[in-house]
Amino acid sequence: NGRRRMRKGYDPHFLGTEVAAPASTHGDGVLLDGSDVLLYTHFSLHLSAERRLARWVAWTIDAATLRSGDLVSRKGLRFAADPRLPASVQTLDDVYDHNRLDRGHLARRADLLWGSDAAAHAANRDSFFFTNICPQMDSFNQSRVGGLWGNLEDALREFVVDGGGTRVAVLAGPVLAASDPVYRGCGVPLDFWKVLAHVDAAGALRVRAFLVTQDLDGLAGARIDDEYRLYGLPVSDVSARTGLVFAEAVLDADVTRGVLPAVQRIDALADIAW
């Protein structure tokens, strides 16, 4: 019961100005207590019943109270179905068994370990529910082997920690496309998006969006193309690719608005102007 009371989910006012989570136009959201937004500690998400994966996850990071992942251990924690939901709407261990697919966190575990000790530990546990997990190639997900998704996560964490108390709101998810290759009954997303929001020194909201793409050619046959690419793009482009509707305040704060070309490949994470 204590953990349940702490699950307030994503706080859209965390930055002092509203950064609303997107809304889905697909109409296939899994409902819990009448809502298609599932609440966890420090994050919320919208789960597609059709795809059995999250369409979006929203979370917040507070650098002032952020703990090291070593201080809040993942030892003994196992990936698990959210018991509040039917297992049939969740992508579970069978998809990840004996292959190179990682159980990739959407809301990164290390980002959620802030606040009180109780909240940090509750968020740590909540991050391992399969609702927050998406199949990602090991060489795409893991920063320690140069994985681009993992490296982008590390670049964000470095920005937050070095920002001297920076607070950040993050919206992210897979692009659930009809053309995604199906593996063991699961459509494996090829593209992942991330929208980062923070307030600058002048008090203005700044938003940046990224698309990370991986090529998987015949996963079942073990032929994998490891050419991963990172792009900066407008939030409106993320909306067009995903069918998600972002708040006007988020669109207005997009630092790439009016910048040409609108979609730009990023070859060096150090070059990102947050």
Coordinates of C-alpha atoms in Angstrom, one line a residue:
N1 CA 0.0 0.0 0.0
G2 CA 2.9 2.4 0.8
R3 CA 4.3 1.9 -2.7
R4 CA 0.9 2.5 -4.2
R5 CA 0.4 5.8 -2.4
M6 CA 3.8 7.0 -3.6
R7 CA 3.0 6.4 -7.3
K8 CA 2.0 9.9 -8.3
G9 CA 3.5 9.5 -11.8
Y10 CA 5.0 12.2 -14.0
D11 CA 4.6 15.7 -12.7
P12 CA 4.0 18.1 -15.7
H13 CA 4.7 21.1 -13.5
F14 CA 8.1 19.8 -12.3
L15 CA 10.0 22.6 -14.1
G16 CA 7.8 25.4 -12.8
T17 CA 6.1 25.7 -16.1
E18 CA 3.9 23.1 -17.6
V19 CA 5.4 20.4 -19.8
A20 CA 2.4 18.1 -20.5
A21 CA 2.8 14.5 -21.6
P22 CA 1.6 13.8 -25.1
A23 CA -1.8 12.4 -26.0
S24 CA -2.3 9.4 -28.2
T25 CA -4.7 9.4 -31.2
H26 CA -4.6 5.6 -31.6
G27 CA -7.4 4.7 -29.2
D28 CA -5.7 1.4 -28.0
G29 CA -4.5 2.5 -24.6
V30 CA -4.6 0.0 -21.7
L31 CA -6.9 1.4 -19.0
L32 CA -6.2 1.3 -15.3
D33 CA -8.8 2.7 -13.0
G34 CA -10.5 4.3 -16.0
S35 CA -7.3 6.1 -17.2
D36 CA -5.0 5.3 -20.2
V37 CA -2.1 6.9 -18.3
L38 CA -0.4 4.5 -16.0
L39 CA 1.3 6.0 -12.9
Y40 CA 4.6 4.9 -11.4
T41 CA 7.1 6.5 -9.1
H42 CA 8.6 9.6 -10.9
F43 CA 7.2 8.4 -14.3
S44 CA 4.0 7.7 -16.2
L45 CA 3.3 6.0 -19.5
H46 CA 0.7 5.1 -22.1
L47 CA 0.6 1.4 -23.0
S48 CA -0.6 0.2 -26.4
A49 CA -2.8 -2.9 -26.1
E50 CA -2.3 -3.6 -29.8
R51 CA 1.5 -3.5 -29.7
R52 CA 1.9 -4.4 -26.1
L53 CA 4.6 -1.7 -25.7
A54 CA 4.5 1.9 -24.4
R55 CA 3.7 4.6 -27.0
W56 CA 5.2 7.2 -24.6
V57 CA 6.9 7.4 -21.2
A58 CA 7.3 10.7 -19.3
W59 CA 9.6 11.2 -16.4
T60 CA 11.5 13.9 -14.5
I61 CA 15.1 14.2 -13.2
D62 CA 16.2 16.3 -10.2
A63 CA 20.0 16.6 -10.2
A64 CA 20.0 18.1 -6.7
T65 CA 18.9 14.8 -5.2
L66 CA 19.9 12.3 -7.9
R67 CA 21.7 9.3 -6.5
S68 CA 24.2 7.1 -8.2
G69 CA 22.9 3.8 -9.6
D70 CA 25.5 2.1 -7.3
L71 CA 23.9 3.6 -4.2
V72 CA 20.4 2.4 -5.2
S73 CA 21.2 -1.2 -6.2
R74 CA 19.4 -3.2 -8.8
K75 CA 20.7 -6.4 -7.2
G76 CA 17.9 -8.9 -6.8
L77 CA 15.5 -7.0 -9.0
R78 CA 14.0 -8.9 -11.9
F79 CA 12.0 -7.7 -14.9
A80 CA 8.3 -8.4 -14.2
A81 CA 4.8 -7.9 -15.5
D82 CA 2.9 -5.1 -13.8
P83 CA 0.5 -7.1 -11.7
R84 CA -2.1 -4.4 -12.0
L85 CA -2.6 -5.2 -15.7
P86 CA -3.3 -8.4 -17.7
A87 CA -0.2 -10.2 -18.8
S88 CA -1.7 -10.4 -22.3
V89 CA -1.2 -6.7 -22.9
Q90 CA 2.5 -6.8 -21.9
T91 CA 5.6 -7.9 -23.8
L92 CA 7.3 -10.4 -21.5
D93 CA 10.5 -12.5 -21.2
D94 CA 9.7 -14.9 -24.0
V95 CA 10.6 -12.2 -26.6
Y96 CA 14.0 -11.7 -25.1
D97 CA 15.1 -15.3 -24.5
H98 CA 18.4 -16.4 -26.0
N99 CA 18.9 -13.6 -28.5
R100 CA 20.6 -10.2 -28.7
L101 CA 17.5 -8.3 -27.7
D102 CA 18.0 -6.3 -24.6
R103 CA 15.2 -5.4 -22.2
G104 CA 15.7 -1.7 -22.8
H105 CA 14.4 0.7 -20.2
L106 CA 12.4 3.6 -21.8
A107 CA 12.5 5.7 -18.6
R108 CA 16.1 5.1 -17.6
R109 CA 16.6 3.5 -14.2
A110 CA 19.4 5.8 -13.3
D111 CA 17.3 8.9 -14.1
L112 CA 14.6 8.0 -11.6
L113 CA 16.8 7.6 -8.5
W114 CA 16.1 11.0 -6.9
G115 CA 14.0 12.4 -4.1
S116 CA 13.7 10.7 -0.7
D117 CA 15.3 7.4 -0.1
A118 CA 11.9 5.7 -0.2
A119 CA 11.0 7.4 -3.5
A120 CA 14.3 6.5 -5.1
H121 CA 14.0 2.9 -4.1
A122 CA 10.4 2.7 -5.2
A123 CA 11.3 4.3 -8.6
N124 CA 14.1 1.8 -8.9
R125 CA 11.7 -1.1 -8.5
D126 CA 9.0 0.4 -10.7
S127 CA 11.5 0.9 -13.6
F128 CA 11.7 -2.9 -14.0
F129 CA 8.1 -3.5 -15.0
F130 CA 7.8 -4.7 -18.6
T131 CA 5.5 -1.8 -19.3
N132 CA 8.6 0.4 -19.2
I133 CA 10.7 -2.0 -21.3
C134 CA 11.1 -2.2 -25.1
P135 CA 13.2 -4.6 -27.2
Q136 CA 16.4 -3.0 -28.3
M137 CA 19.5 -4.6 -29.8
D138 CA 22.3 -5.0 -27.2
S139 CA 24.7 -2.9 -29.4
F140 CA 22.1 -0.2 -29.6
N141 CA 21.0 -0.1 -25.9
Q142 CA 24.3 -0.4 -24.0
S143 CA 26.6 2.6 -23.7
R144 CA 29.4 0.5 -22.5
V145 CA 29.7 -1.1 -25.9
G146 CA 29.1 2.2 -27.8
G147 CA 25.3 1.8 -28.1
L148 CA 23.8 5.1 -29.4
W149 CA 20.7 5.0 -27.2
G150 CA 22.8 4.4 -24.2
N151 CA 25.2 7.1 -25.2
L152 CA 22.4 9.6 -25.6
E153 CA 21.2 8.7 -22.1
D154 CA 24.7 9.3 -20.8
A155 CA 24.9 12.7 -22.5
L156 CA 21.6 13.7 -21.0
R157 CA 22.7 12.6 -17.5
E158 CA 26.0 14.5 -17.9
F159 CA 24.1 17.6 -18.8
V160 CA 21.8 17.3 -15.8
V161 CA 24.5 16.5 -13.3
D162 CA 26.8 19.2 -14.6
G163 CA 24.0 21.7 -14.6
G164 CA 24.2 22.5 -10.9
G165 CA 20.8 21.5 -9.8
T166 CA 19.2 21.3 -13.2
R167 CA 15.7 19.8 -13.4
V168 CA 14.7 18.1 -16.6
A169 CA 11.5 16.6 -18.0
V170 CA 11.8 13.8 -20.5
L171 CA 9.3 12.4 -22.9
A172 CA 10.3 9.3 -24.9
G173 CA 9.2 6.2 -26.6
P174 CA 9.4 3.9 -29.6
V175 CA 8.0 4.8 -33.0
L176 CA 5.4 1.9 -33.3
A177 CA 5.3 1.6 -37.1
A178 CA 3.1 -0.9 -39.0
S179 CA 6.3 -1.9 -40.9
D180 CA 8.2 -2.9 -37.8
P181 CA 9.6 -6.5 -38.2
V182 CA 7.7 -9.0 -36.2
Y183 CA 9.7 -11.3 -34.0
R184 CA 8.1 -13.9 -31.7
G185 CA 4.8 -12.1 -32.1
C186 CA 6.2 -8.7 -31.1
G187 CA 6.7 -5.9 -33.6
V188 CA 10.3 -4.7 -32.8
P189 CA 10.6 -0.9 -33.2
L190 CA 13.3 0.4 -35.4
D191 CA 13.1 4.0 -34.3
F192 CA 13.1 5.6 -30.9
W193 CA 12.4 9.3 -30.0
K194 CA 13.2 11.4 -27.0
V195 CA 12.1 15.0 -26.1
L196 CA 14.1 16.8 -23.5
A197 CA 12.8 19.9 -21.7
H198 CA 14.5 22.3 -19.2
V199 CA 14.3 25.9 -18.1
D200 CA 17.4 28.0 -19.0
A201 CA 19.1 30.7 -16.9
A202 CA 16.8 33.3 -18.4
G203 CA 13.7 31.4 -17.2
A204 CA 12.7 30.3 -20.7
L205 CA 11.6 26.7 -21.5
R206 CA 13.9 24.9 -24.0
V207 CA 12.9 21.7 -25.7
R208 CA 15.0 19.5 -28.0
A209 CA 13.9 16.3 -29.8
F210 CA 15.9 13.4 -31.0
L211 CA 15.3 10.3 -33.1
V212 CA 17.6 7.3 -32.8
T213 CA 17.2 4.7 -35.5
Q214 CA 18.5 1.1 -35.8
D215 CA 18.4 -1.2 -38.8
L216 CA 17.4 -4.8 -38.1
D217 CA 17.3 -7.0 -41.2
G218 CA 15.9 -10.4 -40.5
L219 CA 16.3 -10.6 -36.7
A220 CA 14.9 -14.2 -36.7
G221 CA 17.7 -15.1 -39.1
A222 CA 20.3 -13.4 -36.9
R223 CA 21.4 -11.0 -39.7
I224 CA 21.7 -7.6 -38.0
D225 CA 22.8 -4.3 -39.5
D226 CA 24.4 -2.3 -36.8
E227 CA 24.3 1.1 -38.4
Y228 CA 22.7 3.2 -35.8
R229 CA 22.0 6.9 -36.4
L230 CA 21.0 9.9 -34.3
Y231 CA 19.1 12.9 -35.6
G232 CA 17.9 16.1 -34.1
L233 CA 14.4 17.0 -35.4
P234 CA 11.4 19.1 -34.6
V235 CA 8.9 17.9 -32.0
S236 CA 6.3 18.3 -34.7
D237 CA 8.1 15.7 -36.8
V238 CA 8.0 13.3 -33.8
S239 CA 4.3 13.9 -33.7
A240 CA 3.9 13.1 -37.4
R241 CA 5.9 9.8 -37.0
T242 CA 4.1 8.6 -33.9
G243 CA 0.5 9.9 -34.0
L244 CA 1.1 11.6 -30.6
V245 CA -0.2 15.1 -29.9
F246 CA 2.2 17.4 -28.0
A247 CA 1.1 20.4 -26.1
E248 CA 1.4 23.8 -27.7
A249 CA 3.8 24.9 -25.0
V250 CA 6.2 22.1 -25.9
L251 CA 6.0 22.8 -29.6
D252 CA 6.5 26.6 -29.0
A253 CA 9.7 25.9 -26.9
D254 CA 11.3 23.7 -29.5
V255 CA 14.8 25.2 -30.1
T256 CA 14.9 23.7 -33.7
R257 CA 11.8 25.6 -34.9
G258 CA 12.7 27.4 -38.1
V259 CA 16.1 25.8 -38.3
L260 CA 17.0 24.3 -41.7
P261 CA 17.4 21.5 -42.5
A262 CA 14.7 20.6 -40.0
V263 CA 16.1 17.0 -39.6
Q264 CA 19.9 17.0 -38.9
R265 CA 22.1 14.1 -38.3
I266 CA 24.2 14.3 -35.1
D267 CA 27.6 12.6 -35.4
A268 CA 29.1 13.9 -32.1
L269 CA 27.0 14.0 -28.8
A270 CA 29.4 16.7 -27.5
D271 CA 28.0 19.0 -30.2
I272 CA 24.4 19.0 -28.8
A273 CA 23.3 22.4 -27.8
W274 CA 20.8 21.6 -25.0

